Coordinates of C-alpha atoms in Angstrom, one line a residue:
M188 CA 95.8 137.9 95.1
V189 CA 94.6 135.8 92.2
I190 CA 96.5 132.5 91.1
L191 CA 95.6 130.8 88.0
L192 CA 95.7 127.0 88.8
K193 CA 94.3 125.3 85.6
K194 CA 94.0 126.1 81.9
I195 CA 92.6 123.7 79.2
N196 CA 93.0 124.6 75.6
N197 CA 94.3 128.0 76.7
K198 CA 90.9 128.6 78.5
K199 CA 91.0 129.3 82.2
V200 CA 88.8 126.9 84.1
L201 CA 89.9 127.2 87.6
S202 CA 91.6 130.0 89.6
I203 CA 91.8 130.9 93.3
E204 CA 91.7 134.3 95.1
K205 CA 93.1 134.4 98.6
L206 CA 91.0 137.1 100.4
S207 CA 92.9 136.6 103.7
E208 CA 94.7 134.1 105.9
T209 CA 91.4 132.3 106.6
C210 CA 89.3 133.1 103.5
M211 CA 89.7 131.7 99.9
D212 CA 87.6 131.9 96.6
I213 CA 87.8 129.3 94.0
S214 CA 86.4 130.2 90.6
I215 CA 85.5 127.3 88.1
N216 CA 84.3 128.4 84.8
D217 CA 82.5 125.1 83.9
A218 CA 78.9 124.5 85.1
K219 CA 79.3 120.6 84.7
K220 CA 82.4 120.7 86.9
L221 CA 80.7 122.8 89.5
V222 CA 77.8 120.3 89.6
N223 CA 80.2 117.3 89.7
I224 CA 82.3 118.8 92.6
F225 CA 79.2 119.7 94.8
G226 CA 77.5 116.3 94.2
K227 CA 74.0 115.3 94.8
N228 CA 72.3 117.8 97.2
D229 CA 75.8 119.1 97.9
E230 CA 77.0 116.0 99.7
N231 CA 80.4 116.2 98.5
I232 CA 80.9 119.8 99.9
R233 CA 79.2 118.6 103.2
L234 CA 81.7 115.8 103.4
I235 CA 84.7 118.1 102.8
E236 CA 83.4 120.4 105.4
N237 CA 82.8 117.6 108.0
E238 CA 86.2 116.0 107.3
I239 CA 88.3 119.2 107.0
K240 CA 86.6 121.5 109.4
V241 CA 86.0 124.3 107.1
E242 CA 83.0 126.1 105.9
I243 CA 82.2 126.1 102.2
I244 CA 79.9 128.7 100.7
P245 CA 78.6 128.7 97.0
H246 CA 78.5 132.0 95.1
G247 CA 77.6 131.5 91.5
N248 CA 80.7 129.9 89.8
K249 CA 82.8 130.6 93.0
I250 CA 83.3 128.4 96.0
Q251 CA 84.3 130.3 99.1
I252 CA 86.2 128.5 101.7
K253 CA 86.6 129.8 105.4
G254 CA 88.7 128.2 108.1
S255 CA 92.1 128.2 109.3
F256 CA 95.2 128.8 107.1
E257 CA 95.9 125.1 106.9
T258 CA 92.5 123.9 106.6
I259 CA 91.5 126.2 103.7
N260 CA 94.6 125.3 101.9
R261 CA 93.9 121.6 102.2
A262 CA 90.2 121.9 101.2
K263 CA 91.7 123.9 98.2
D264 CA 94.0 121.0 97.2
I265 CA 91.1 118.5 97.6
I266 CA 88.7 120.4 95.2
V267 CA 91.7 120.9 92.6
D268 CA 92.0 117.1 93.0
M269 CA 88.4 116.7 92.4
V270 CA 88.7 118.7 89.2
D271 CA 91.6 116.5 88.0
R272 CA 89.6 113.3 88.6
Y273 CA 86.8 114.9 86.7
E274 CA 89.1 115.6 83.7
M275 CA 90.2 112.0 83.8
G276 CA 86.8 110.8 83.5
I277 CA 86.2 109.8 87.1
D278 CA 82.9 110.7 88.8
N279 CA 83.3 112.5 92.0
N280 CA 81.1 110.3 94.2
L281 CA 81.5 110.2 98.0
D282 CA 84.1 107.4 97.7
E283 CA 86.1 109.3 95.3
V284 CA 85.8 112.5 97.3
L285 CA 86.7 110.5 100.6
G286 CA 89.7 109.3 98.5
S287 CA 90.7 112.9 97.7
I288 CA 90.5 113.8 101.3
R289 CA 92.7 110.8 102.4
I290 CA 95.2 111.4 99.6
K291 CA 95.8 115.3 100.3
P292 CA 98.0 115.3 103.3
T293 CA 98.1 117.7 106.1
A294 CA 101.1 120.2 106.6
S295 CA 102.6 117.6 109.1
D296 CA 103.3 115.1 106.4
N297 CA 106.6 114.9 104.6
D298 CA 107.3 116.2 101.1
E299 CA 107.4 112.7 99.5
Q300 CA 103.9 112.2 100.4
R301 CA 102.9 115.6 99.4
E302 CA 104.3 115.5 95.9
R303 CA 103.5 111.9 94.8
K304 CA 100.5 111.1 92.9
S305 CA 100.2 107.6 91.4
V306 CA 97.6 106.8 88.6
I307 CA 96.7 103.6 86.9
K308 CA 95.0 104.0 83.6
T309 CA 93.5 101.2 81.5
K310 CA 91.1 101.1 78.5
I311 CA 88.1 100.8 80.6
K312 CA 88.9 103.3 83.6
T313 CA 91.3 105.5 85.3
I314 CA 92.2 104.6 89.0
L315 CA 93.6 107.0 91.5
P316 CA 94.5 106.0 95.0
R317 CA 92.1 106.7 97.8
S318 CA 94.7 106.6 100.6
I319 CA 98.4 107.6 101.1
S320 CA 99.0 103.9 101.6
Q321 CA 97.4 103.0 98.4
D322 CA 99.5 105.8 96.7
K323 CA 102.7 104.1 98.3
Y324 CA 101.5 100.7 97.0
I325 CA 101.1 101.8 93.4
H326 CA 104.3 103.7 93.4
S327 CA 106.0 100.5 94.7
I328 CA 104.5 98.4 92.2
Y329 CA 105.7 100.6 89.4
N330 CA 109.2 101.0 90.7
Q331 CA 110.2 97.7 92.6
P332 CA 110.3 94.2 91.3
L333 CA 108.6 92.7 94.3
T334 CA 105.9 94.3 96.4
F335 CA 103.9 93.0 99.5
G336 CA 100.6 94.4 100.3
I337 CA 99.6 93.6 103.7
G338 CA 96.4 94.4 105.5
P339 CA 92.7 93.7 106.0
A340 CA 90.0 93.2 103.6
G341 CA 88.6 96.2 101.8
T342 CA 91.8 98.1 101.4
G343 CA 92.2 97.8 97.6
K344 CA 95.4 95.4 97.8
T345 CA 94.1 92.8 95.2
Y346 CA 92.2 95.2 93.1
L347 CA 95.0 97.8 92.5
A348 CA 97.5 95.0 91.9
V349 CA 95.3 93.5 89.2
A350 CA 94.6 97.0 87.8
A351 CA 98.3 97.6 87.6
A352 CA 98.9 94.3 86.0
S353 CA 96.3 95.1 83.3
Y354 CA 98.0 98.5 82.6
F355 CA 101.3 96.7 82.2
L356 CA 99.9 94.2 79.8
E357 CA 98.2 96.9 77.7
S358 CA 101.1 99.0 77.6
G359 CA 103.4 96.2 76.3
L360 CA 105.6 96.2 79.4
V361 CA 104.9 92.5 80.2
E362 CA 103.8 89.8 77.9
R363 CA 101.3 88.2 80.2
I364 CA 99.6 88.3 83.5
V365 CA 99.7 85.4 86.1
L366 CA 97.3 85.5 89.0
S367 CA 97.3 82.8 91.6
R368 CA 95.8 82.0 95.1
P369 CA 96.3 79.1 97.5
A370 CA 93.3 76.8 97.4
V371 CA 92.7 77.1 101.2
E372 CA 89.6 78.9 102.4
A373 CA 87.9 78.9 105.8
G374 CA 88.7 75.2 106.4
E375 CA 87.0 73.9 103.3
K376 CA 88.6 71.0 101.1
L377 CA 88.6 70.7 97.4
G378 CA 87.8 67.1 97.6
F379 CA 84.4 67.8 99.0
L380 CA 83.3 70.3 96.4
P381 CA 81.3 69.2 93.3
G382 CA 82.5 69.1 89.9
D383 CA 85.9 68.7 88.0
L384 CA 89.2 70.3 89.0
K385 CA 88.4 73.7 87.2
E386 CA 85.0 74.0 88.8
K387 CA 86.4 73.2 92.3
I388 CA 89.1 75.8 91.9
D389 CA 87.2 78.6 90.2
P390 CA 85.3 79.8 93.4
Y391 CA 88.7 80.5 95.1
L392 CA 89.9 82.5 92.1
R393 CA 86.7 84.5 91.6
P394 CA 87.9 87.9 93.1
L395 CA 90.7 87.8 90.6
Y396 CA 88.3 87.3 87.8
D397 CA 86.2 90.2 89.2
A398 CA 89.0 92.6 89.3
L399 CA 90.2 91.6 86.0
Y400 CA 87.0 92.1 84.3
D401 CA 86.6 95.5 86.0
C402 CA 89.9 96.8 84.3
L403 CA 90.1 95.1 80.8
P404 CA 87.5 94.6 78.1
S405 CA 85.8 91.1 78.4
N406 CA 86.7 90.0 74.9
K407 CA 90.4 90.8 75.6
I408 CA 90.2 88.7 78.8
Q409 CA 88.5 85.7 77.1
K410 CA 91.2 85.9 74.3
G411 CA 94.0 86.3 76.9
L412 CA 92.6 83.2 78.9
E413 CA 92.3 81.2 75.7
N414 CA 96.0 82.0 74.6
N415 CA 97.5 81.9 78.1
I416 CA 98.4 85.5 77.9
I417 CA 96.2 85.8 81.1
E418 CA 96.5 82.9 83.5
I419 CA 94.6 82.3 86.6
A420 CA 95.6 79.3 88.6
P421 CA 96.0 77.9 92.1
L422 CA 99.5 78.2 93.7
A423 CA 100.3 74.4 93.2
F424 CA 100.3 75.0 89.4
M425 CA 103.3 77.4 89.8
R426 CA 105.9 74.7 90.7
G427 CA 108.7 74.2 88.4
R428 CA 108.2 77.4 86.3
T429 CA 110.2 80.5 85.6
L430 CA 107.9 83.5 84.9
E431 CA 109.7 85.8 82.7
N432 CA 108.2 89.0 81.0
A433 CA 105.2 88.6 83.3
F434 CA 103.2 90.5 86.0
V435 CA 102.6 87.9 88.7
I436 CA 100.3 88.3 91.7
L437 CA 99.8 86.0 94.6
D438 CA 96.7 86.8 96.5
E439 CA 95.6 85.6 100.0
A440 CA 99.2 84.6 100.7
Q441 CA 98.5 84.4 104.3
N442 CA 97.5 80.8 103.5
C443 CA 100.6 79.6 101.8
N444 CA 102.9 77.5 104.0
S445 CA 106.8 78.1 104.1
I446 CA 107.6 75.7 101.3
Q447 CA 105.0 77.1 99.0
M448 CA 106.0 80.8 99.6
K449 CA 109.7 79.9 99.0
M450 CA 108.6 78.1 95.7
F451 CA 106.4 81.1 94.5
L452 CA 109.2 83.7 95.2
T453 CA 111.8 81.8 93.4
R454 CA 109.4 81.8 90.2
L455 CA 110.3 85.5 89.5
G456 CA 112.1 85.7 86.0
V457 CA 113.8 88.6 84.1
N458 CA 111.7 91.6 83.3
S459 CA 108.7 90.5 85.6
K460 CA 106.9 92.2 88.4
M461 CA 105.7 90.2 91.5
V462 CA 103.0 91.5 93.9
I463 CA 102.1 89.4 97.0
T464 CA 98.9 90.3 99.0
G465 CA 97.6 88.8 102.4
D466 CA 95.9 89.5 105.6
P467 CA 98.0 88.0 108.6
T468 CA 94.8 88.0 110.7
Q469 CA 92.9 85.8 108.5
I470 CA 95.1 82.6 108.3
D471 CA 93.1 79.4 107.5
L472 CA 96.0 77.2 107.7
P473 CA 96.1 74.3 110.3
N474 CA 97.1 75.4 113.8
N475 CA 100.6 73.7 113.6
T476 CA 101.4 75.0 110.1
Q477 CA 103.4 78.3 109.9
S478 CA 102.3 81.0 107.4
G479 CA 104.7 81.4 104.7
L480 CA 103.7 85.0 104.2
L481 CA 104.8 86.0 108.0
E482 CA 108.2 84.1 107.4
A483 CA 108.7 85.8 104.0
L484 CA 108.1 89.3 105.5
Q485 CA 110.9 88.5 108.1
I486 CA 113.3 87.2 105.5
T487 CA 112.8 90.0 102.9
K488 CA 112.4 93.1 105.0
T489 CA 116.0 94.3 104.5
I490 CA 116.1 93.6 100.7
K491 CA 116.2 96.9 99.0
E492 CA 114.4 95.7 95.9
V493 CA 111.5 94.6 98.1
N494 CA 108.8 97.0 99.4
Q495 CA 106.4 95.9 102.2
I496 CA 103.3 98.2 102.3
N497 CA 101.1 97.9 105.3
F498 CA 97.4 98.9 105.1
N499 CA 95.0 99.3 108.1
S500 CA 91.3 100.2 108.7
D501 CA 92.0 103.8 107.7
D502 CA 92.6 102.5 104.2
V503 CA 89.3 100.6 103.8
V504 CA 87.7 101.8 100.7
R505 CA 84.5 99.6 101.0
H506 CA 81.5 100.5 103.2
T507 CA 82.5 102.6 106.1
L508 CA 81.0 100.0 108.3
V509 CA 83.9 97.6 107.2
A510 CA 86.4 99.8 108.9
K511 CA 84.4 99.8 112.2
I512 CA 84.1 96.0 112.1
I513 CA 88.0 95.7 111.6
N514 CA 88.5 98.0 114.5
A515 CA 86.1 96.1 116.7
Y516 CA 87.8 92.8 116.1
N517 CA 91.4 94.5 116.5
A518 CA 90.2 95.8 120.0
I519 CA 89.5 92.1 121.2
S520 CA 92.5 90.5 119.6

């Protein structure tokens, strides 16, 4: 049985032939796509074999997959996803392939997980989720006025929020971006840092700048900063404001106290999006100060317009060692 899967400009570029319940051929009529899918020294294919427990054998422009009924179909879905990523201009490096593997669910996952596929597209790049939790997170940002992204470092919470904000601004869905963080980090105090107020604050906001410059042209960011279309400021600067027609992000929210968090949540104005990110395991507040993030999660958990997306070490998209470190710390906590 041969099934056509993909055509571009009326030209067949990808088809499958199911040889048996445990064997399948995928034909790709484009040499560049084949090279991109296989990766350097076939590293992409080896990764799929190891993660999905299938055997993949190249035959010219064909990729033959052997395994169980479930595993060959999952491997097929991953390869089709890699072709889609290539068509979007995304290089199928090992991180992207691992993302394809994570995002393609098993037969035990529910229909909602199997069907959803979120994409963030800016002028500089196209971003696809690299885990089911990232997919849910992007979907929530698009569809809910307030989303909490909760979990450890390296899971893409801040980066995806800033990327989505960039898309919303470029598409005219909002008029400005407001990015904020509490100026509390690892016990340091601003008064002891050199420089004026901006020089003292900028190091705390650097991760937000980095994500922004990765998603928007630098000249647009510079112009936006000058015209207050893009605002990056510490949390204290939010008091007394109503943020309408804006995409508002609060990063490192675990370091807000209760008063600060209530203040920030009540800044949400008409036609605005708000994303709050944080890691409850990395609270740098004084011991007798309750984290406003933990309180807000309890208070808002039954509000239908609010989504809380929880990430864990399985969602880490930095070096694989980061996930192992997180698990090691969790084991002793």
